PDB file of C-alpha atoms in Angstrom:
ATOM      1  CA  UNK A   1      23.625 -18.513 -27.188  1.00 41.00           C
ATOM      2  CA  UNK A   2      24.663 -15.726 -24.692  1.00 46.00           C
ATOM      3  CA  UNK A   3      26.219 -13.935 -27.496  1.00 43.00           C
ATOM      4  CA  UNK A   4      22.799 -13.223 -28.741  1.00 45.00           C
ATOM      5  CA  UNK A   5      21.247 -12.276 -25.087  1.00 47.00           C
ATOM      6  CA  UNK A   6      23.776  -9.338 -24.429  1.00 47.00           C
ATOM      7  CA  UNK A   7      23.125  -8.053 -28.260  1.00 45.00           C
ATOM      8  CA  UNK A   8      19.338  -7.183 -27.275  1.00 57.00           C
ATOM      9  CA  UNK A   9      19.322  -6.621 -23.891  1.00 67.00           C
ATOM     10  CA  UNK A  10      17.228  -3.723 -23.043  1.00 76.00           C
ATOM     11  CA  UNK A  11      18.230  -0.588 -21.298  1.00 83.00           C
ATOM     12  CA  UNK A  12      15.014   0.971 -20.603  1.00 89.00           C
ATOM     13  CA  UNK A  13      11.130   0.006 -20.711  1.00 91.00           C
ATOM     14  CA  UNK A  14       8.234   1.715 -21.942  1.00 92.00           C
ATOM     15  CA  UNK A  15       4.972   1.965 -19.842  1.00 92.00           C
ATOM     16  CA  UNK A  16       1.919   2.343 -22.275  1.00 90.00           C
ATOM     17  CA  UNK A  17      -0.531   2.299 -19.196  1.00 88.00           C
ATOM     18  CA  UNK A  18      -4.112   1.260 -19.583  1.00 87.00           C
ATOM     19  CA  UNK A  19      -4.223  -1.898 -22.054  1.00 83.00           C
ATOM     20  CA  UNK A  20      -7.093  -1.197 -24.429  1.00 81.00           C
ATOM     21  CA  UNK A  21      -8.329   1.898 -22.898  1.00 79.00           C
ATOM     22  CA  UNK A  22      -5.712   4.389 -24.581  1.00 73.00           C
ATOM     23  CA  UNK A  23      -8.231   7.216 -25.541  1.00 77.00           C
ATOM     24  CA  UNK A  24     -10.453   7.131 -22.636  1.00 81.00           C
ATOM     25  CA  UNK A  25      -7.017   7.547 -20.496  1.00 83.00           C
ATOM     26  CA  UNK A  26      -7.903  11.457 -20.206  1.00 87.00           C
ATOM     27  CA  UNK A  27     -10.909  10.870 -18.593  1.00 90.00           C
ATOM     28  CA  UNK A  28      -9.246   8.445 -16.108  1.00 88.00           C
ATOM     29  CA  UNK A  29      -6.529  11.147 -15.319  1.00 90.00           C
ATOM     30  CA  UNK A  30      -9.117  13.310 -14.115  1.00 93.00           C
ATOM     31  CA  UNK A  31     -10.812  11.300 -11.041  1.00 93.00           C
ATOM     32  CA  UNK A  32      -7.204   9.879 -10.433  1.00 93.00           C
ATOM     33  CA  UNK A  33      -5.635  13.529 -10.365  1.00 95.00           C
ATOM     34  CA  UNK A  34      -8.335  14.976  -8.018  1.00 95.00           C
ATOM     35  CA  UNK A  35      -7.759  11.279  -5.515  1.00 95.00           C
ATOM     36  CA  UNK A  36      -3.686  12.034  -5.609  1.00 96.00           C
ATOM     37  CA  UNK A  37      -4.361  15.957  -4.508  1.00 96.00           C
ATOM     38  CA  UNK A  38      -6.998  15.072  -1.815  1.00 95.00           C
ATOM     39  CA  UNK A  39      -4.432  11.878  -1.001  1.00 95.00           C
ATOM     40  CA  UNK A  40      -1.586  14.809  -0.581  1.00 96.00           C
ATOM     41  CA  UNK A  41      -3.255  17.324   0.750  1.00 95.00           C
ATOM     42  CA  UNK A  42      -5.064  14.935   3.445  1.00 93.00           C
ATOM     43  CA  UNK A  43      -2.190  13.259   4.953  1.00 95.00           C
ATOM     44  CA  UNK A  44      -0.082  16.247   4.551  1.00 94.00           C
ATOM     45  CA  UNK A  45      -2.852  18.244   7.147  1.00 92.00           C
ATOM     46  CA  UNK A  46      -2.458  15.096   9.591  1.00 91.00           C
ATOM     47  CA  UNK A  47       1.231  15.524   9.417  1.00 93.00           C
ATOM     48  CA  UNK A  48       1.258  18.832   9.980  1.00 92.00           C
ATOM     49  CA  UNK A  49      -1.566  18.917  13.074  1.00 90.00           C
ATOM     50  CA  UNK A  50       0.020  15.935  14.834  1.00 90.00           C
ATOM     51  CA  UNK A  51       4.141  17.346  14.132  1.00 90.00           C
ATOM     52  CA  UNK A  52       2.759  20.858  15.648  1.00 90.00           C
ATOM     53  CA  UNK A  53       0.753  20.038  18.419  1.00 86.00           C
ATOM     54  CA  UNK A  54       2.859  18.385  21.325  1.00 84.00           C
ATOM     55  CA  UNK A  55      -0.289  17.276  23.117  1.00 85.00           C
ATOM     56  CA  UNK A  56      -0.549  15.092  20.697  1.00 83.00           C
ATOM     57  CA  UNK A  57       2.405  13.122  20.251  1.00 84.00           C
ATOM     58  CA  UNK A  58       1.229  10.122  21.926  1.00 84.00           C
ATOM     59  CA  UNK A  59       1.386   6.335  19.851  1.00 87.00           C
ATOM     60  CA  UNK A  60      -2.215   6.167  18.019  1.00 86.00           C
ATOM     61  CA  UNK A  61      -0.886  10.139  16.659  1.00 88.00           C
ATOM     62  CA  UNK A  62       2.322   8.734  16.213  1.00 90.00           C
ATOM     63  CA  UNK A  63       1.431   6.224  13.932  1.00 91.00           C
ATOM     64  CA  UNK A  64      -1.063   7.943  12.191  1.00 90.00           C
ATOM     65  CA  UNK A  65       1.652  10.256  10.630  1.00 93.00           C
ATOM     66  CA  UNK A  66       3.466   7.011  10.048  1.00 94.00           C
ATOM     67  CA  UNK A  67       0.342   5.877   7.959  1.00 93.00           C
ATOM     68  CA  UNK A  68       0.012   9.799   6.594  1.00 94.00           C
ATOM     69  CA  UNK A  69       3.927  10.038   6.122  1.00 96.00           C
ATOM     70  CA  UNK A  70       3.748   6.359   4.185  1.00 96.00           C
ATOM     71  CA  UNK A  71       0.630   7.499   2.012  1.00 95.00           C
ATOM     72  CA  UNK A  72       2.153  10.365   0.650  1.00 96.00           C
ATOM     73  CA  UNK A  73       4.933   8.418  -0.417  1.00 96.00           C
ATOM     74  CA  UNK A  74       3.284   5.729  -1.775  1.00 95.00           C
ATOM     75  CA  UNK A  75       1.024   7.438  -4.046  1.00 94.00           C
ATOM     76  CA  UNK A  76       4.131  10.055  -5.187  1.00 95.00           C
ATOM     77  CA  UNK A  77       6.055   6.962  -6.498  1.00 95.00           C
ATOM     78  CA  UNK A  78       3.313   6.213  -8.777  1.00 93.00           C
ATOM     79  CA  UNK A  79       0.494   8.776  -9.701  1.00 94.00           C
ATOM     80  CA  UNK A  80       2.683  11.397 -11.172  1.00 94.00           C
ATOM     81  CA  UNK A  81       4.171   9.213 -13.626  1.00 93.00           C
ATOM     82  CA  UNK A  82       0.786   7.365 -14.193  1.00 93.00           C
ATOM     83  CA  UNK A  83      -0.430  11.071 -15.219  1.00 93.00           C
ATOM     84  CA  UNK A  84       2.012  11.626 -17.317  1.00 93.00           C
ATOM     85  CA  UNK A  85       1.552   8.821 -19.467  1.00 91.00           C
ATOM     86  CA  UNK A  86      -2.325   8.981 -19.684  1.00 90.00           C
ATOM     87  CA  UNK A  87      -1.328  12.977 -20.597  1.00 91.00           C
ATOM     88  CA  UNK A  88       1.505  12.217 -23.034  1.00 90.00           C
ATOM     89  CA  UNK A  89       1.126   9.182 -23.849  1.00 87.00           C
ATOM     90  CA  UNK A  90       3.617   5.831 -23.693  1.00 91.00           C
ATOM     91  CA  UNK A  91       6.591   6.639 -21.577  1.00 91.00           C
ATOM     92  CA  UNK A  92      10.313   5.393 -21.373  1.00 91.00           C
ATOM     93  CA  UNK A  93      11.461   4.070 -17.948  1.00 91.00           C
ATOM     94  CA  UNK A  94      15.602   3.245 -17.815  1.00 92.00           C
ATOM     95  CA  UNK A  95      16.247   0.254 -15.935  1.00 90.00           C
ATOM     96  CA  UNK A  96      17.517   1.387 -12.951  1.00 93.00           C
ATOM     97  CA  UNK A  97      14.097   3.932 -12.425  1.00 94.00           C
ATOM     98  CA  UNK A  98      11.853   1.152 -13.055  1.00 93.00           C
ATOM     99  CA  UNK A  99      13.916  -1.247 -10.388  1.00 94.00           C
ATOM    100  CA  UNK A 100      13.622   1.801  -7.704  1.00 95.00           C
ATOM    101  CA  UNK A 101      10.015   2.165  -8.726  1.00 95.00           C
ATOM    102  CA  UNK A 102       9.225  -1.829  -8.433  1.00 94.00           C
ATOM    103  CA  UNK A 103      11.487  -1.697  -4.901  1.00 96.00           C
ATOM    104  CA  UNK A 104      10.026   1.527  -3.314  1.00 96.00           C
ATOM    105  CA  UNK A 105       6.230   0.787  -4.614  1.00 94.00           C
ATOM    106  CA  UNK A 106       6.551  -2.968  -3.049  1.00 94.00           C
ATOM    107  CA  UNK A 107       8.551  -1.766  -0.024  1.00 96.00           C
ATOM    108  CA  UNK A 108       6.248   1.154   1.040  1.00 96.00           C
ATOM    109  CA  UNK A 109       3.224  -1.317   0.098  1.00 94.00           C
ATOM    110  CA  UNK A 110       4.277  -3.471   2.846  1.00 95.00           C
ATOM    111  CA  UNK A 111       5.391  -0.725   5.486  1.00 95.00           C
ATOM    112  CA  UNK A 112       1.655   0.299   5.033  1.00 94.00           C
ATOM    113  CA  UNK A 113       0.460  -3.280   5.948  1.00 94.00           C
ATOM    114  CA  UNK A 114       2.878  -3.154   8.815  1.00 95.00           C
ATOM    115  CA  UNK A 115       1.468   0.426  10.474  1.00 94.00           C
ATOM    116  CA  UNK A 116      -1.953  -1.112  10.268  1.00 93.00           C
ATOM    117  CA  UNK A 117      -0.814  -4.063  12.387  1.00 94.00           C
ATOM    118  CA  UNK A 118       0.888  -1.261  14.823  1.00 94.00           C
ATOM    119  CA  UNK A 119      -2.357   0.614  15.062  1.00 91.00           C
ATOM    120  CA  UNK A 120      -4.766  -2.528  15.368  1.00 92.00           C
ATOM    121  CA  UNK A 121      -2.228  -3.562  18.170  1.00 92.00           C
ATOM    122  CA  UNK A 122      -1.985  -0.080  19.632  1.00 91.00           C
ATOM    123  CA  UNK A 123      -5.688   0.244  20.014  1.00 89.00           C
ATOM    124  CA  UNK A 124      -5.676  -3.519  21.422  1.00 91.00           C
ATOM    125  CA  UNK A 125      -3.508  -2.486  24.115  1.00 92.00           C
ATOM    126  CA  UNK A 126      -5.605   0.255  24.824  1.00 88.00           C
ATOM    127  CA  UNK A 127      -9.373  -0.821  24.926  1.00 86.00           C
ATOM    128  CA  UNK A 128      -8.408  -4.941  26.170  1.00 87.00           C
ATOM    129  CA  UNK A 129      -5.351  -3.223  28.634  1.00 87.00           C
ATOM    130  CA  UNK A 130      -5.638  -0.469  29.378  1.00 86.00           C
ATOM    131  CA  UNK A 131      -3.809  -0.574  32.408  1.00 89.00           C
ATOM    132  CA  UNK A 132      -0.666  -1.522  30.818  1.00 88.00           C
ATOM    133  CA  UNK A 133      -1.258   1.204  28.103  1.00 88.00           C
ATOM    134  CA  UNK A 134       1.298   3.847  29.266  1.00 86.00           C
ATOM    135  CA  UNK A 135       3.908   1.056  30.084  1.00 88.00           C
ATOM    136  CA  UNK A 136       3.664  -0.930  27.130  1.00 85.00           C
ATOM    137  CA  UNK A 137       3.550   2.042  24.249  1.00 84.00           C
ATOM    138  CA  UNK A 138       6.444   4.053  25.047  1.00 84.00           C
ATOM    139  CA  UNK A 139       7.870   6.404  22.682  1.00 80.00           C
ATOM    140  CA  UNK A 140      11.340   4.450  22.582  1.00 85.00           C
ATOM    141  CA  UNK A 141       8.980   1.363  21.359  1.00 88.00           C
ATOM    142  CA  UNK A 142       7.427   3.497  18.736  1.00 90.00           C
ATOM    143  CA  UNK A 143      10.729   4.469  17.434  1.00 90.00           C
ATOM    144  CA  UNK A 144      11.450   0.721  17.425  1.00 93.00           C
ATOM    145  CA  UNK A 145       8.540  -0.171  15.344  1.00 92.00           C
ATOM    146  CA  UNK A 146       9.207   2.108  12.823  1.00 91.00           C
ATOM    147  CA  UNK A 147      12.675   1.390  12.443  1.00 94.00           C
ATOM    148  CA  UNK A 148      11.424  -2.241  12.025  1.00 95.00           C
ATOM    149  CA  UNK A 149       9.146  -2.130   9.741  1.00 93.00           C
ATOM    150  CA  UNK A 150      11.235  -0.094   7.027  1.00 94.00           C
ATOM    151  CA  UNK A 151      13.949  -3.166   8.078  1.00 96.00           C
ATOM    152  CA  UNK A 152      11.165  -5.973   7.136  1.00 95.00           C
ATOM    153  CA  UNK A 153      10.011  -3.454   4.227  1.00 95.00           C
ATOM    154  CA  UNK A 154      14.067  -3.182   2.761  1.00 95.00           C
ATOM    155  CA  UNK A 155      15.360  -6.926   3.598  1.00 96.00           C
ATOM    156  CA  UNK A 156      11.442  -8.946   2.072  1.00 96.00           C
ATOM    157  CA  UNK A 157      11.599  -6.707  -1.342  1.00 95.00           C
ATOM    158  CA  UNK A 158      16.052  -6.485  -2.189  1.00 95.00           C
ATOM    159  CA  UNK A 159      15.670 -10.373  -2.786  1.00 95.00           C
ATOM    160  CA  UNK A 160      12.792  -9.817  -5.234  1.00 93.00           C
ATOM    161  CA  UNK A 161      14.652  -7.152  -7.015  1.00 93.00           C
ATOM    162  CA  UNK A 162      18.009  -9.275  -7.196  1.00 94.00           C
ATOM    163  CA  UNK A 163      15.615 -11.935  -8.806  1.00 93.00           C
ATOM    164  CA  UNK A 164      15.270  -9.424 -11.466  1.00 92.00           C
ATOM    165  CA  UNK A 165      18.494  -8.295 -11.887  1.00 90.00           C
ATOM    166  CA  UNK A 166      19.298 -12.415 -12.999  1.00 88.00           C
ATOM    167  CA  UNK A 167      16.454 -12.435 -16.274  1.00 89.00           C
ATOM    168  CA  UNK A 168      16.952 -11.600 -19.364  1.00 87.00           C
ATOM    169  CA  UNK A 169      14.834  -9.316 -21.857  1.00 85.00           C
ATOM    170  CA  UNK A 170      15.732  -9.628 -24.754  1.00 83.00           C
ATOM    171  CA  UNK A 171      12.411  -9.843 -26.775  1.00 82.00           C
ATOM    172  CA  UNK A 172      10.302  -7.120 -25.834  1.00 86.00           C
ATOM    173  CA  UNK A 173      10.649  -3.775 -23.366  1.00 88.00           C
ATOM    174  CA  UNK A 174       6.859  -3.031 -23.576  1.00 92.00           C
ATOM    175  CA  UNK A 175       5.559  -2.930 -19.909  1.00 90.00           C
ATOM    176  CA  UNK A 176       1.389  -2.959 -20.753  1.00 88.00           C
ATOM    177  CA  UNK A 177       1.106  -0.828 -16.629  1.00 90.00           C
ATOM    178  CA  UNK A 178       1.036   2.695 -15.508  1.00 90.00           C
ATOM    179  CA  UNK A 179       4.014   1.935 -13.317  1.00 92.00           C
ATOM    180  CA  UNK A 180       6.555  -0.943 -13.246  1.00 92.00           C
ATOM    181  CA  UNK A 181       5.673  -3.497 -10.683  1.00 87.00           C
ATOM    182  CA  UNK A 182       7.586  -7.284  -9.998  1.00 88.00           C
ATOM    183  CA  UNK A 183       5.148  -9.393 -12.149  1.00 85.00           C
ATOM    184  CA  UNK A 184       5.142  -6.984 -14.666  1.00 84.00           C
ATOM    185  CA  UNK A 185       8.875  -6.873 -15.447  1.00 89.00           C
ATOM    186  CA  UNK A 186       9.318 -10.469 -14.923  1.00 89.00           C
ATOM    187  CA  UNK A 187       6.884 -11.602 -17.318  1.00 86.00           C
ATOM    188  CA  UNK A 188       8.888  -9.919 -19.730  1.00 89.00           C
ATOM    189  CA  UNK A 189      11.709 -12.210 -20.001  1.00 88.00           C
ATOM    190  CA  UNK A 190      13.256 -14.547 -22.194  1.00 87.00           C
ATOM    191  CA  UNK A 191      14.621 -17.333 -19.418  1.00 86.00           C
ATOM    192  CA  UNK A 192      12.203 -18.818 -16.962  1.00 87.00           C
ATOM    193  CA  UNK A 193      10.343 -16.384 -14.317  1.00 86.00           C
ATOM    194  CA  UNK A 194       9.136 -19.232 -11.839  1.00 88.00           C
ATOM    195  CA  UNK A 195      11.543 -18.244  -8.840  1.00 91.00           C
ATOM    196  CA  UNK A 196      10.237 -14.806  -9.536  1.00 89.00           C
ATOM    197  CA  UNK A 197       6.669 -15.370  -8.985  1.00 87.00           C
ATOM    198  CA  UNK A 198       7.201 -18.317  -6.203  1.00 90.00           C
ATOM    199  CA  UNK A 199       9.112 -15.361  -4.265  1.00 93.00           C
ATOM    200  CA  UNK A 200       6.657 -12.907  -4.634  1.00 89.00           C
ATOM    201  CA  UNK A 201       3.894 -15.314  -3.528  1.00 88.00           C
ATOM    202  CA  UNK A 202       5.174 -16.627  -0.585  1.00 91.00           C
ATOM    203  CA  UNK A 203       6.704 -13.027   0.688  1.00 93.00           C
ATOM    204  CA  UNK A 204       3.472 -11.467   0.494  1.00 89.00           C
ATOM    205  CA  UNK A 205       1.877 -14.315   2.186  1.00 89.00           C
ATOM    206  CA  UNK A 206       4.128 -14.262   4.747  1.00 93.00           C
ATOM    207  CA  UNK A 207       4.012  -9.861   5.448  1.00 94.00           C
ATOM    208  CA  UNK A 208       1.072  -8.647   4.277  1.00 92.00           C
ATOM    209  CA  UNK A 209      -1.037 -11.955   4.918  1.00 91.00           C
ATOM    210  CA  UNK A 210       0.165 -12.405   8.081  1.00 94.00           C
ATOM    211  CA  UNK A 211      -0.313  -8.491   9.088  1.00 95.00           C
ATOM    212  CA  UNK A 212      -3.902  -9.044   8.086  1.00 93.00           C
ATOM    213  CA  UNK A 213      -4.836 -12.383  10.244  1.00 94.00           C
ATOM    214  CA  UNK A 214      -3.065 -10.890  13.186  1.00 95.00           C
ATOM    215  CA  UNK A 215      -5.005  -7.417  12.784  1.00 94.00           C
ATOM    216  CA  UNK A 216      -8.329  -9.458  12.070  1.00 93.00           C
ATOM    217  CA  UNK A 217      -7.399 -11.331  15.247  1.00 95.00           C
ATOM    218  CA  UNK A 218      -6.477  -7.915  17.374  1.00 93.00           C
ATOM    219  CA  UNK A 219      -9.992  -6.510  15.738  1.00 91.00           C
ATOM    220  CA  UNK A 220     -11.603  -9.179  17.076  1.00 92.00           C
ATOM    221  CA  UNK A 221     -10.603  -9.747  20.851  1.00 92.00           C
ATOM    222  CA  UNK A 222     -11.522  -5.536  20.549  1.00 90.00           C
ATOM    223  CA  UNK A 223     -14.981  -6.330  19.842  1.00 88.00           C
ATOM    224  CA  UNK A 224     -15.189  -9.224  22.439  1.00 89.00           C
ATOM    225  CA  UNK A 225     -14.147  -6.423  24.891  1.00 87.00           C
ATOM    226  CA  UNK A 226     -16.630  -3.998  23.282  1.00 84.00           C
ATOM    227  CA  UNK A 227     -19.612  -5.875  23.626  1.00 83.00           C
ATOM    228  CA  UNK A 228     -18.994  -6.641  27.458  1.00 84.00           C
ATOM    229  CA  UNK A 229     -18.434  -2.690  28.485  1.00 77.00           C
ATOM    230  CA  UNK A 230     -20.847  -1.979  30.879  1.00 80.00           C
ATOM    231  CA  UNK A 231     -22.112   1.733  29.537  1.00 81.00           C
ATOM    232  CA  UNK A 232     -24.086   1.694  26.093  1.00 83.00           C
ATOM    233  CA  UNK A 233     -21.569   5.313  25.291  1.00 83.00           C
ATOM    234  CA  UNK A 234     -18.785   3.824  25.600  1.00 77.00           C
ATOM    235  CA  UNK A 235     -19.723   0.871  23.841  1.00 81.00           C
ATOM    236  CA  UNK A 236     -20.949   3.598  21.155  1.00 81.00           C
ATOM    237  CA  UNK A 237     -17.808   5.228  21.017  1.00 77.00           C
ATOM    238  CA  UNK A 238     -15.540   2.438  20.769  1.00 76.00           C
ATOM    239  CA  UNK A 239     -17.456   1.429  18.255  1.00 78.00           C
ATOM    240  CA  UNK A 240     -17.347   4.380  16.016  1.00 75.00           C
ATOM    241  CA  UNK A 241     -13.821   4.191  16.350  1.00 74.00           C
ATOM    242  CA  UNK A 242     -13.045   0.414  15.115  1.00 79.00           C
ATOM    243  CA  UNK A 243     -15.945   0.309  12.674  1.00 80.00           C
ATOM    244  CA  UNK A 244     -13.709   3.062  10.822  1.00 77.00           C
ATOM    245  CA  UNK A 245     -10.198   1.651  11.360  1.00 81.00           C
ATOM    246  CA  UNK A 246     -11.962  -1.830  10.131  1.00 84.00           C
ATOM    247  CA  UNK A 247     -13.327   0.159   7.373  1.00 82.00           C
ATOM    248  CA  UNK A 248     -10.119   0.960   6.176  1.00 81.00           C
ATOM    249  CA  UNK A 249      -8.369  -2.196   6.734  1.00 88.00           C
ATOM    250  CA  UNK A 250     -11.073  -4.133   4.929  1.00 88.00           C
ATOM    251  CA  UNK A 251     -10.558  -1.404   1.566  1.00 85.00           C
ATOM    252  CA  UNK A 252      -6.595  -1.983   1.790  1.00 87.00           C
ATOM    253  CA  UNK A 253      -6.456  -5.569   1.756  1.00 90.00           C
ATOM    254  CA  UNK A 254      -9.206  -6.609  -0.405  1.00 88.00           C
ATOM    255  CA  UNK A 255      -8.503  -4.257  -3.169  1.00 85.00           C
ATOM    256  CA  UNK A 256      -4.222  -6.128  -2.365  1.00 85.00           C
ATOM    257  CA  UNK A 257      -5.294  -9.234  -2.588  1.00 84.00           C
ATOM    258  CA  UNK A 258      -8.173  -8.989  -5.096  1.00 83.00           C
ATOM    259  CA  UNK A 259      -5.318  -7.527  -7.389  1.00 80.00           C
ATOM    260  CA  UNK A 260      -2.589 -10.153  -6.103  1.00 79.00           C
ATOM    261  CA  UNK A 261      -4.364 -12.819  -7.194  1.00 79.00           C
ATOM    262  CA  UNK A 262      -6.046 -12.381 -10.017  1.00 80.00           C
ATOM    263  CA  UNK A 263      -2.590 -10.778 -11.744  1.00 72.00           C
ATOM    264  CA  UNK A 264      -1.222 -14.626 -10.955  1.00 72.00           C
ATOM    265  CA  UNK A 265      -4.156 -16.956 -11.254  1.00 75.00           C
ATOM    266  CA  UNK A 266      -7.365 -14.248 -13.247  1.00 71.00           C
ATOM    267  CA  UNK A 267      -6.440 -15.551 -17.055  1.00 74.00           C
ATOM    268  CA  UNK A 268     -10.238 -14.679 -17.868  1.00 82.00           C
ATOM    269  CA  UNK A 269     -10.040 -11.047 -16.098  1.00 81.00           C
ATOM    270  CA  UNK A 270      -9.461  -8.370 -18.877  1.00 84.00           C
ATOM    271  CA  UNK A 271      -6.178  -6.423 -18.943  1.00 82.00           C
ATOM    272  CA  UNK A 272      -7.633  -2.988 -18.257  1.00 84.00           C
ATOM    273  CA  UNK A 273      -9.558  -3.769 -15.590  1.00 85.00           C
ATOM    274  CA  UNK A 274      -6.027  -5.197 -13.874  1.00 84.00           C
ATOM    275  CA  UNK A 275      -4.190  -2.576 -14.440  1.00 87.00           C
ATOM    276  CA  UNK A 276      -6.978  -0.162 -12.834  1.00 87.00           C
ATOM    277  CA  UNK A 277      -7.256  -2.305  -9.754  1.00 86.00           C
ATOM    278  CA  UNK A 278      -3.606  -1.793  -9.584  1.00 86.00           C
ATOM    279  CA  UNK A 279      -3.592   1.323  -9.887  1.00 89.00           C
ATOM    280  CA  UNK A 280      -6.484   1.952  -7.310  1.00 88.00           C
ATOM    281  CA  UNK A 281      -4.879  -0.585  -4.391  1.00 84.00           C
ATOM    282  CA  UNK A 282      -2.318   2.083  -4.341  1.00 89.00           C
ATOM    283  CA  UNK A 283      -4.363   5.357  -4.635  1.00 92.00           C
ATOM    284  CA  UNK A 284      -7.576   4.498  -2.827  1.00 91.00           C
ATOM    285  CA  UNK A 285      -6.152   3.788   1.014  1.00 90.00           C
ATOM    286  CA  UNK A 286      -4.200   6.936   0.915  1.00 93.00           C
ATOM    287  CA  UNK A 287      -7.015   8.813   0.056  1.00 93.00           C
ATOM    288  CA  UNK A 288      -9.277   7.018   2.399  1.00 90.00           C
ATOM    289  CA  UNK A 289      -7.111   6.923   5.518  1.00 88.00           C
ATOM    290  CA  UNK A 290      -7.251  10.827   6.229  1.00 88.00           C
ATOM    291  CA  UNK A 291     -11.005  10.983   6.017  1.00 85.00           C
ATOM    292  CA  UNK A 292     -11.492   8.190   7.816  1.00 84.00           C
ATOM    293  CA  UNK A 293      -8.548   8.594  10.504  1.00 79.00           C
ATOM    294  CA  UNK A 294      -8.903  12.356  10.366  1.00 73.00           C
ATOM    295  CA  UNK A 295     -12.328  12.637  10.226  1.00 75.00           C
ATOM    296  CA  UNK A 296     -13.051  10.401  13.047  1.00 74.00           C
ATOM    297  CA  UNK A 297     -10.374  11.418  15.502  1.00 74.00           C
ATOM    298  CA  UNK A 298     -11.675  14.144  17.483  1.00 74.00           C
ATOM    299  CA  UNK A 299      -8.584  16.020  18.169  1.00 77.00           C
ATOM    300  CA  UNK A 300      -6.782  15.909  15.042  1.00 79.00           C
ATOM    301  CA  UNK A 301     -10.725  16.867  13.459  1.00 78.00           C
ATOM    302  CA  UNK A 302     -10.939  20.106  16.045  1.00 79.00           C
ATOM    303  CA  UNK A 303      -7.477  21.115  15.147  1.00 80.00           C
ATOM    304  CA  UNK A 304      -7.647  20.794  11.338  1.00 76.00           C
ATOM    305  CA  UNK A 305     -10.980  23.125  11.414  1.00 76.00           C
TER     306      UNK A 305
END
């Protein structure tokens, strides 16, 4: 009866974090603490370098403090939290802070896809057309894409959480995660979480699959171009720069879709070791991108040391 659904209806939700590996959760907070400052830190000295130095506000900077500016983010919404728990143990989440985790963690997951698509396409433009480089990249059109892709990131993730807001939990508020994510809620209720899950699917198949054929495609019409330059250097050097960005690209979607999957369809794959891949999908890119990016961009490297 509804009667009964109202009388239990929970208020808050408690994240216990790692299923099964409750006293080795210390030990996890350590490598996970020392990821989230190097994460910070890391994109925070790309931010800074590129937002100081005027000679370098051109698009590939551009968007790398869009991918620095994202990371930071990303990881915030979840790692302190996640530490707390593995510190203090099981921790209560109202309602409405585990909805704005679920929206910003799925939100700023798929703004991240979308700058990777911007840079694969930015560094299309400039190795395959390089002609049309300074026409085609202008700074209104950077401003465009950003303001885009926080549009695709709001309008693909309210539907999912309104899918939320219509289920019912009325017979447990135990959330076995480090941080409250759309399968995880939704498997909690009492009436039926198909839509839920059919949504999720075909959204992230649609963003974050797509981004990743059309990057794989950009990446690849790069290396077409790559092989024919004339000069073995500049072969070289283009090289060194898309075997990094592909780097990258290959860790972020792998460890998404790896983790996407076997959440839905992995009934064999142990709890803990699903809730760690969760955890890392979201903590490993950030911490990656400003070695890699950093690291192997000349100027923003010269002007960090």
């Amino acid at each position: 009866s509804k009667r009964n659904y109202t009388s239990t209806q929970f208020t808050s939700f408690l994240l216990t974090g790692v299923p099964g590996l409750e006293d080795f959760q210390i030990w996890i907070s350590i490598p996970f603490s020392f990821m989230y400052l190097l994460a910070v830190i890391g994109n925070g000295l790309v931010i800074a370098v590129v937002a100081r130095d005027r000679s370098l506000h051109e698009p590939m900077y551009l968007f790398l403090t869009m991918l620095a500016l994202n990371d930071v983010l990303l990881c915030t919404v979840t790692v302190p939290k996640m530490l707390l728990i593995f510190w203090q143990g099981p921790s209560l989440s109202t309602f409405a802070a585990c909805l704005t985790q679920m929206f910003l963690v799925h939100a700023l997951f798929l703004s991240e896809s979308a700058i990777l698509l911007a840079m694969a396409f930015d560094r299309y433009v400039a190795i395959c057309a390089p002609l049309h480089y300074a026409t085609l990249l202008t700074g209104s059109l950077i401003g465009k894409v950003g303001l885009a892709l926080v549009a695709r990131s709001v309008v693909v993730v309210i539907p999912g959480v309104l899918l939320i807001l219509r289920l019912h939990f009325c017979r447990t508020n135990v959330i076995h995660h480090t941080y409250c994510e759309n399968m995880g809620i939704a498997k909690l209720a009492c009436n039926s979480f198909t839509l839920n899950s059919i949504y999720g699917l075909t959204a992230a198949l649609l963003t974050t699959g797509l981004d990743c054929i059309l990057i794989s495609l950009s990446y690849w019409l790069i290396l077409r171009t790559v092989f024919q330059l004339p000069s073995r250097e500049a072969r070289k050097k283009a090289f060194g720069t898309c075997g990094a960005h592909i780097c990258v690209i290959l860790i972020f979607y792998t460890l998404a879709f790896f983790s996407f999957f076997t959440h839905r369809f992995g009934h064999h794959v142990p709890r803990h070791a699903l809730i760690l891949l969760a955890n890392l999908y979201l903590l490993v890119p950030p911490t990656m991108n400003p070695i890699v990016y950093g690291v192997k961009t000349k100027e923003i490297r010269i002007r960090v040391l």
